[in-house]
C-alpha positions as CSV (number, residue, x, y, z in Angstrom):
1,M,23.5,-26.8,32.1
2,K,20.2,-25.7,33.2
3,K,21.2,-22.1,33.1
4,T,22.2,-22.5,29.3
5,A,19.2,-24.3,28.7
6,L,17.1,-21.4,29.9
7,L,19.1,-18.9,28.2
8,G,18.1,-20.7,25.2
9,I,14.6,-20.5,25.5
10,V,14.6,-17.2,26.4
11,A,16.5,-16.4,23.5
12,A,14.0,-18.6,21.1
13,L,10.9,-16.9,22.6
14,S,12.5,-13.4,22.0
15,L,13.0,-14.1,18.5
16,M,9.6,-15.1,17.7
17,P,7.7,-12.9,15.2
18,G,4.2,-13.3,16.9
19,C,1.0,-12.3,15.7
20,L,-0.5,-9.1,15.2
21,M,-4.0,-9.0,16.2
22,G,-6.8,-6.7,14.5
23,P,-7.6,-5.6,11.2
24,K,-5.0,-3.8,9.0
25,Y,-5.9,-0.2,8.3
26,K,-8.1,0.6,5.5
27,R,-9.2,4.4,4.8
28,P,-12.7,4.8,5.2
29,S,-14.5,5.2,1.8
30,V,-15.6,8.9,0.8
31,D,-17.5,10.1,-2.1
32,V,-15.4,12.6,-3.5
33,P,-16.6,14.5,-6.7
34,Q,-14.3,14.9,-9.9
35,Q,-14.7,18.6,-9.4
36,Y,-16.1,21.4,-6.8
37,R,-19.4,22.6,-7.4
38,A,-18.6,26.1,-8.8
39,P,-20.2,28.7,-11.2
40,A,-17.2,28.4,-13.3
41,P,-16.6,24.7,-13.9
42,E,-13.4,25.2,-16.1
43,Q,-11.9,27.4,-13.2
44,A,-12.7,24.4,-10.7
45,A,-11.1,21.6,-13.0
46,Q,-7.6,23.3,-12.7
47,A,-5.0,21.0,-11.5
48,S,-3.1,23.6,-9.5
49,S,-4.7,24.8,-6.2
50,L,-4.5,27.9,-4.2
51,G,-4.0,25.6,-1.0
52,N,-0.6,24.5,-2.2
53,E,0.9,28.2,-2.0
54,Q,2.8,29.3,0.9
55,W,0.6,32.0,3.0
56,W,3.3,34.8,2.3
57,Q,2.8,34.4,-1.4
58,V,-0.7,34.8,-0.8
59,Y,-1.1,38.0,1.3
60,Q,1.7,40.3,0.0
61,D,1.3,43.1,2.2
62,P,4.6,43.4,4.2
63,V,2.9,44.4,7.5
64,L,0.6,41.8,7.3
65,T,3.3,39.4,6.6
66,Q,5.0,40.4,9.8
67,L,2.0,40.7,12.1
68,I,1.3,37.0,10.9
69,H,4.9,35.9,11.9
70,T,4.6,37.6,15.3
71,A,1.1,35.7,15.8
72,L,2.7,32.4,15.0
73,A,5.5,33.2,17.6
74,Q,3.6,34.2,20.3
75,N,-0.2,33.3,19.9
76,Y,-1.2,31.5,23.0
77,D,-3.2,28.9,21.0
78,V,-0.3,28.1,18.9
79,R,1.9,27.6,22.0
80,I,-0.8,25.3,23.6
81,A,-1.0,23.3,20.4
82,A,3.0,22.8,20.4
83,A,2.8,21.7,24.3
84,R,0.1,19.2,23.0
85,V,2.4,17.8,20.5
86,L,5.2,17.5,23.2
87,E,2.8,15.5,25.4
88,A,1.6,13.1,22.6
89,Q,5.5,12.4,21.6
90,A,6.1,11.7,25.4
91,Q,2.7,9.3,25.7
92,V,4.5,7.4,22.3
93,G,7.5,6.9,24.5
94,I,5.8,5.7,27.4
95,T,3.6,3.4,25.3
96,R,6.4,1.9,23.4
97,A,8.2,1.1,26.5
98,N,5.7,-1.8,27.3
99,Q,7.4,-3.8,24.4
100,L,10.8,-3.8,25.8
101,P,12.0,-5.6,29.3
102,S,11.9,-3.9,32.2
103,A,15.1,-4.3,34.6
104,N,15.8,-3.2,38.3
105,V,19.0,-3.3,40.1
106,G,18.9,-3.7,44.1
107,A,21.3,-3.9,46.8
108,D,20.9,-5.1,50.6
109,I,23.6,-4.8,53.5
110,T,22.6,-6.5,56.6
111,S,24.6,-6.6,60.1
112,Q,23.2,-8.4,63.2
113,G,25.3,-9.0,66.2
114,N,25.1,-9.9,70.1
115,A,27.7,-8.6,72.4
116,K,26.2,-10.6,75.6
117,V,27.4,-14.0,76.3
118,T,24.7,-16.6,77.9
119,N,25.1,-20.0,78.8
120,L,23.1,-20.8,75.6
121,F,24.8,-18.4,73.0
122,P,28.1,-16.8,72.5
123,A,28.6,-13.3,71.6
124,Y,28.3,-13.0,67.5
125,Q,28.2,-10.6,64.7
126,V,26.8,-11.4,61.1
127,D,27.5,-9.1,58.1
128,A,25.8,-10.1,54.8
129,G,25.2,-8.4,51.5
130,Q,23.3,-9.0,48.5
131,L,23.3,-7.4,44.9
132,N,21.1,-8.6,42.4
133,L,19.4,-7.7,38.7
134,S,16.0,-8.5,38.1
135,V,14.4,-8.4,34.5
136,I,10.7,-8.9,33.6
137,W,9.7,-9.0,29.8
138,N,5.9,-9.2,28.9
139,L,6.7,-10.9,25.5
140,D,4.4,-9.3,23.1
141,F,3.4,-12.4,21.1
142,W,-0.3,-11.4,20.1
143,G,0.9,-7.8,19.2
144,K,-0.9,-6.0,22.1
145,Y,1.8,-3.5,22.6
146,R,2.6,-3.0,19.1
147,R,-0.9,-1.9,18.5
148,Q,-1.0,0.3,21.5
149,T,2.4,1.8,20.2
150,E,0.5,2.2,16.9
151,A,-2.4,3.9,18.1
152,A,-0.3,6.5,20.5
153,R,1.7,7.2,17.1
154,A,-1.5,7.9,15.3
155,Q,-2.6,10.0,18.2
156,L,0.7,11.8,17.7
157,L,0.3,12.6,14.0
158,A,-3.5,13.8,14.7
159,T,-2.0,16.1,17.3
160,E,0.2,17.3,15.0
161,W,-2.3,18.2,12.2
162,G,-4.3,19.5,14.9
163,Q,-1.5,21.9,15.7
164,R,-1.4,22.7,11.8
165,A,-5.1,23.4,11.8
166,I,-4.8,26.1,14.7
167,I,-1.9,27.6,12.6
168,S,-4.0,27.7,9.4
169,S,-7.1,29.2,11.7
170,L,-4.6,31.6,13.1
171,V,-3.1,32.8,9.7
172,A,-7.0,33.1,8.4
173,N,-7.9,35.3,11.5
174,V,-5.2,37.5,11.4
175,A,-5.6,38.3,8.0
176,T,-9.4,38.6,8.2
177,A,-8.8,41.1,11.3
178,Y,-6.2,43.1,9.2
179,F,-8.3,43.5,6.3
180,Q,-11.2,44.3,8.1
181,L,-9.2,47.1,10.3
182,R,-8.1,48.5,6.7
183,A,-11.8,48.6,5.4
184,L,-12.5,50.6,8.5
185,D,-9.7,53.0,7.9
186,S,-11.2,53.3,4.2
187,E,-14.7,54.1,5.7
188,L,-13.1,56.7,8.2
189,E,-11.3,58.4,5.7
190,I,-14.5,58.6,3.3
191,S,-16.5,59.7,6.2
192,K,-14.0,62.5,7.2
193,S,-13.8,63.7,3.5
194,T,-17.4,63.6,3.0
195,L,-17.6,65.7,6.5
196,A,-15.4,68.4,5.0
197,S,-17.2,68.6,1.8
198,R,-20.3,69.0,3.6
199,Q,-19.4,71.6,6.0
200,Q,-18.1,73.9,3.1
201,S,-21.7,73.2,1.6
202,L,-23.2,74.1,4.4
203,Q,-21.3,77.4,4.6
204,L,-22.0,78.1,1.1
205,T,-25.8,77.6,2.0
206,Q,-25.7,79.7,4.9
207,L,-24.3,82.4,2.6
208,L,-26.9,82.1,0.1
209,E,-29.7,82.3,2.7
210,S,-28.1,85.4,3.8
211,H,-28.5,87.0,0.3
212,G,-31.9,85.9,-0.3
213,G,-30.9,82.9,-2.4
214,A,-31.8,79.9,-0.4
215,S,-34.4,79.2,2.4
216,G,-34.1,78.1,6.0
217,L,-35.1,74.9,4.9
218,D,-32.1,74.4,2.7
219,V,-29.9,75.5,5.7
220,S,-31.5,72.6,7.8
221,Q,-31.1,70.2,5.2
222,A,-27.5,71.1,4.8
223,D,-27.1,70.5,8.7
224,Q,-28.7,67.4,8.3
225,L,-26.1,66.2,5.6
226,V,-23.2,67.1,8.1
227,Y,-24.6,65.4,11.0
228,T,-25.0,62.5,9.0
229,A,-21.4,62.4,8.3
230,S,-20.2,63.2,11.3
231,E,-22.2,60.6,13.4
232,T,-20.3,57.8,11.6
233,I,-16.9,59.3,12.8
234,P,-16.8,58.2,16.5
235,D,-18.5,54.9,16.1
236,L,-15.6,53.9,13.3
237,E,-13.1,55.2,15.7
238,R,-14.7,53.0,18.2
239,Q,-14.7,50.1,16.0
240,I,-10.8,50.7,14.6
241,Q,-9.7,50.6,18.3
242,Q,-11.5,47.5,19.2
243,Q,-10.5,45.9,15.9
244,E,-6.7,46.7,17.0
245,N,-7.3,45.4,20.2
246,L,-8.7,41.9,18.5
247,L,-5.6,42.0,16.4
248,S,-3.1,42.4,19.3
249,V,-4.8,39.6,21.2
250,L,-4.2,37.6,18.1
251,L,-0.7,38.6,18.2
252,G,-0.4,37.2,21.9
253,E,0.5,41.0,23.0
254,N,-1.7,43.1,25.1
255,P,-4.2,45.6,23.5
256,R,-2.0,48.5,21.4
257,S,-2.0,50.3,18.0
258,I,-1.5,48.0,14.8
259,P,1.0,49.4,12.1
260,R,-0.7,49.6,8.7
261,G,0.4,48.6,5.5
262,R,-1.2,48.9,1.9
263,A,-4.6,50.3,1.4
264,L,-7.5,47.8,1.2
265,T,-7.8,48.6,-2.6
266,E,-4.1,47.9,-3.0
267,Q,-4.5,44.4,-1.4
268,P,-3.9,41.8,-4.6
269,V,-6.8,39.5,-5.4
270,P,-6.3,37.1,-8.3
271,Q,-8.9,37.3,-10.8
272,N,-9.2,33.5,-11.4
273,I,-8.4,31.3,-8.2
274,P,-7.6,27.8,-8.9
275,A,-9.4,25.4,-6.6
276,G,-7.8,22.1,-7.6
277,L,-8.9,18.8,-7.5
278,P,-11.3,17.8,-4.4
279,S,-9.2,14.6,-3.8
280,E,-6.2,16.9,-2.8
281,L,-8.2,17.8,0.3
282,L,-7.7,14.4,1.8
283,E,-4.0,15.1,1.9
284,R,-3.5,18.5,2.6
285,R,-6.4,20.0,4.8
286,P,-5.0,19.6,8.5
287,D,-8.6,18.8,9.9
288,V,-9.4,16.2,7.4
289,R,-6.0,14.5,8.1
290,Q,-6.5,14.7,11.8
291,A,-9.8,13.1,11.6
292,E,-8.2,10.2,9.5
293,E,-5.3,9.7,12.1
294,D,-7.9,9.4,14.7
295,V,-9.5,6.4,12.6
296,V,-6.0,4.9,12.5
297,A,-5.6,5.0,16.1
298,A,-9.5,3.7,16.7
299,N,-8.2,0.7,14.3
300,A,-5.3,0.0,16.2
301,Q,-7.4,-0.2,19.5
302,I,-9.4,-3.0,18.0
303,G,-6.1,-5.2,17.6
304,V,-5.2,-4.3,21.4
305,A,-9.0,-5.5,22.5
306,K,-8.4,-8.7,20.5
307,A,-5.1,-9.5,21.9
308,A,-6.5,-9.5,25.5
309,F,-8.3,-12.6,24.5
310,F,-5.3,-14.5,24.3
311,P,-2.7,-15.7,27.0
312,N,-0.1,-13.2,28.6
313,L,3.5,-14.6,28.1
314,S,6.2,-13.2,30.5
315,L,9.8,-14.0,31.2
316,T,11.3,-13.3,34.6
317,G,14.8,-13.5,35.4
318,Q,16.9,-12.7,38.6
319,G,20.6,-12.9,39.3
320,G,23.1,-11.4,41.5
321,L,25.7,-12.0,44.4
322,E,25.1,-13.0,47.8
323,S,27.4,-13.6,50.9
324,N,27.3,-14.0,54.7
325,A,30.5,-12.3,55.2
326,L,31.2,-9.0,53.2
327,H,35.1,-9.5,53.2
328,Q,34.3,-12.8,51.0
329,F,31.6,-11.0,48.9
330,I,33.9,-11.2,45.7
331,S,36.5,-13.9,46.3
332,Q,33.9,-16.7,47.8
333,P,31.5,-18.1,45.0
334,S,28.2,-16.2,45.8
335,E,26.6,-16.5,42.4
336,I,22.8,-16.7,42.6
337,W,20.0,-16.8,39.8
338,S,16.5,-17.7,38.8
339,G,14.5,-17.6,35.7
340,A,10.9,-18.2,34.8
341,F,8.5,-18.4,32.0
342,S,4.9,-17.8,32.9
343,V,1.6,-18.1,30.7
344,S,-1.8,-16.7,32.1
345,Q,-4.8,-17.1,30.2
346,P,-7.9,-15.2,30.9
347,V,-10.9,-17.5,31.8
348,F,-13.8,-15.4,33.0
349,Q,-13.9,-11.5,33.1
350,G,-17.7,-11.2,33.4
351,G,-17.9,-10.2,29.6
352,A,-15.5,-7.6,30.0
353,L,-13.1,-8.5,27.2
354,R,-16.1,-8.9,24.8
355,S,-17.5,-5.6,25.7
356,Q,-14.2,-3.9,25.3
357,L,-13.7,-5.5,22.0
358,R,-17.5,-4.1,20.9
359,L,-16.4,-0.6,22.5
360,A,-13.3,-0.6,20.5
361,R,-15.1,-1.4,17.2
362,A,-18.0,1.0,18.0
363,N,-15.4,3.9,18.6
364,W,-13.6,2.9,15.4
365,Q,-17.2,3.5,13.6
366,E,-17.7,6.9,15.2
367,T,-14.3,7.9,14.0
368,A,-14.9,6.6,10.6
369,F,-18.1,8.4,10.4
370,S,-16.5,11.5,12.0
371,Y,-14.0,11.5,9.0
372,Q,-16.4,11.1,6.4
373,Q,-18.4,14.2,7.7
374,T,-15.1,16.2,7.9
375,V,-14.5,15.4,4.4
376,Q,-18.0,16.3,3.4
377,N,-17.9,19.7,5.5
378,A,-14.7,20.5,3.5
379,L,-16.2,19.8,0.3
380,E,-18.9,22.2,1.3
381,Q,-16.8,24.9,2.7
382,V,-14.7,24.9,-0.6
383,S,-17.7,25.0,-2.9
384,N,-19.2,27.8,-0.8
385,S,-15.8,30.0,-0.9
386,V,-15.3,29.4,-4.6
387,V,-18.8,30.8,-5.4
388,A,-18.5,33.4,-2.8
389,S,-15.1,34.5,-4.2
390,Q,-16.7,35.0,-7.9
391,K,-19.9,36.5,-6.8
392,D,-18.2,38.9,-4.6
393,R,-16.0,40.1,-7.2
394,E,-18.9,40.7,-9.5
395,F,-20.8,42.5,-6.4
396,R,-17.8,44.9,-6.0
397,E,-17.5,45.3,-10.0
398,Q,-21.4,46.3,-10.0
399,Q,-20.9,48.4,-6.7
400,E,-18.1,50.3,-8.3
401,L,-20.6,51.4,-11.4
402,L,-23.4,52.0,-8.8
403,T,-20.6,54.6,-6.7
404,Q,-19.6,56.1,-10.3
405,A,-23.3,56.7,-11.2
406,A,-24.1,58.1,-7.6
407,Q,-21.1,60.4,-7.7
408,R,-22.0,61.6,-11.1
409,T,-25.7,62.3,-9.7
410,D,-24.1,64.2,-6.7
411,Q,-22.3,66.4,-8.9
412,L,-25.0,67.2,-11.2
413,S,-27.4,68.1,-8.4
414,E,-25.0,70.4,-7.2
415,V,-24.6,72.3,-10.5
416,L,-28.4,72.3,-11.0
417,Y,-29.0,73.6,-7.4
418,K,-26.5,76.5,-7.9
419,N,-28.1,77.5,-11.1
420,G,-31.9,77.2,-9.4
421,G,-32.4,74.1,-11.5
422,A,-33.1,71.7,-8.8
423,S,-34.3,71.9,-5.0
424,Y,-31.8,71.1,-2.1
425,L,-33.8,68.1,-1.6
426,Q,-32.4,66.5,-4.5
427,V,-29.1,67.7,-3.3
428,L,-29.8,65.9,0.1
429,T,-31.0,62.9,-1.5
430,S,-27.9,62.5,-4.0
431,E,-25.1,63.2,-1.4
432,T,-26.9,60.5,0.9
433,N,-27.1,58.2,-1.7
434,Y,-23.2,58.7,-2.9
435,F,-22.3,58.6,0.8
436,S,-24.0,55.2,1.2
437,A,-22.6,53.9,-2.2
438,E,-18.8,54.7,-1.0
439,L,-19.5,53.0,2.0
440,N,-20.8,49.9,0.3
441,L,-18.1,49.8,-2.2
442,V,-15.4,49.6,0.9
443,Q,-17.5,46.6,2.0
444,G,-17.7,44.9,-1.3
445,Q,-13.8,45.3,-1.6
446,L,-13.4,44.0,1.7
447,N,-15.9,40.8,0.9
448,E,-14.0,40.2,-2.1
449,R,-10.7,40.0,0.0
450,L,-12.2,38.0,2.9
451,A,-13.5,35.3,0.2
452,L,-9.8,34.9,-0.6
453,V,-9.0,34.3,3.0
454,Q,-11.9,32.0,3.4
455,L,-11.3,29.8,0.2
456,Y,-7.3,29.7,1.0
457,Q,-8.1,28.4,4.4
458,A,-10.8,26.0,3.0
459,L,-8.4,24.5,0.7
460,G,-6.1,23.6,3.4
461,G,-3.8,26.3,3.2
462,G,-1.8,28.6,5.7
463,W,-0.2,25.9,7.8
464,Q,3.0,25.5,5.8
465,Q,6.0,27.0,7.3
């Protein structure tokens, strides 16, 4: 009868829903504008966003796409992030186990005897066995363990969003490094073409000097043009190999040569890049979501700290079989059992519990501020990227016009010099200006594509698989 009553108490306590200490989670308030600050408000007000696109739709070079696929499979930062997710998943399982009972099974077999016969004691041998099952259940009446599990799950989500942030950064880094490599290729091609043209011009100037049609100064200035072009080639070749090494490491490989795809000018860049609505960043951008999950975890820890003020409720039970004769272990009535319900109330902890609660609240405040700061930084990055995208395009367009004008000037100065209407100094100046304009145009083309990469990442794109 007593056993039945105890089982009834255990069942009743286990079904009690209990309380859940601590505040319900509420997203910290953030000041999110209706649209991004941008030179073209009609562009920023569009509902669609580049950040919703898959990265292989944004970067359409097949070689670049393959490089990104390789990096996502082999890059060590991505592998480390994946391992952290597994660690966080395991931690959730460990924490959640606190909500459940723990059970242990034990068995003992003892044998004791004395073969020597004395006046006081005869010879004897005693064999005994015991088999028992013990159960301990710390009841989560105040929600302490549920809050700990909630915090662990939030940390898991934060880790997963952190992994996505690393993926987004890796995609951007590979695209950036690849575009920079193609820009260096273009500059090297321009330098080699310019060198070949200037070597021909030097030969012509030397021929004119031998026939009295040019001076030694003209030959010296023609030499200067040749060396100006030739000195850039070794430096560009150095930069190309170092850029390939950088890309190789991003791919998770040892330094090697990198295959090439489309030329820099063939990499598509949309004329109008939709930024979408700023409120979308709160749901899509990985670092923002990671920061918010940190707030969720800190909020749950407040509940854990509050629950520590209340009594600890626990159930313990033990049952099994015991016999002093092994051959009668089952046949002879040998059942044993015990059960207990205990309550433990903290009385004096030297202020540790209150300090723990203040610590949890301060940690929540810190994570809330960090979340708000992350949102603000995200808005700044998008606004900077939007203006960079537009202004870099305008710069490239003006640089194209400047390069065309420099080319015409170079061609005219050559014609005038050959017909005696200009000095070779004019040829030197126009050649130098045209060469610089060509290299600056490549830089403008590169910046336009890098602005696309930065805007795509700032909008929270690149982690979608």
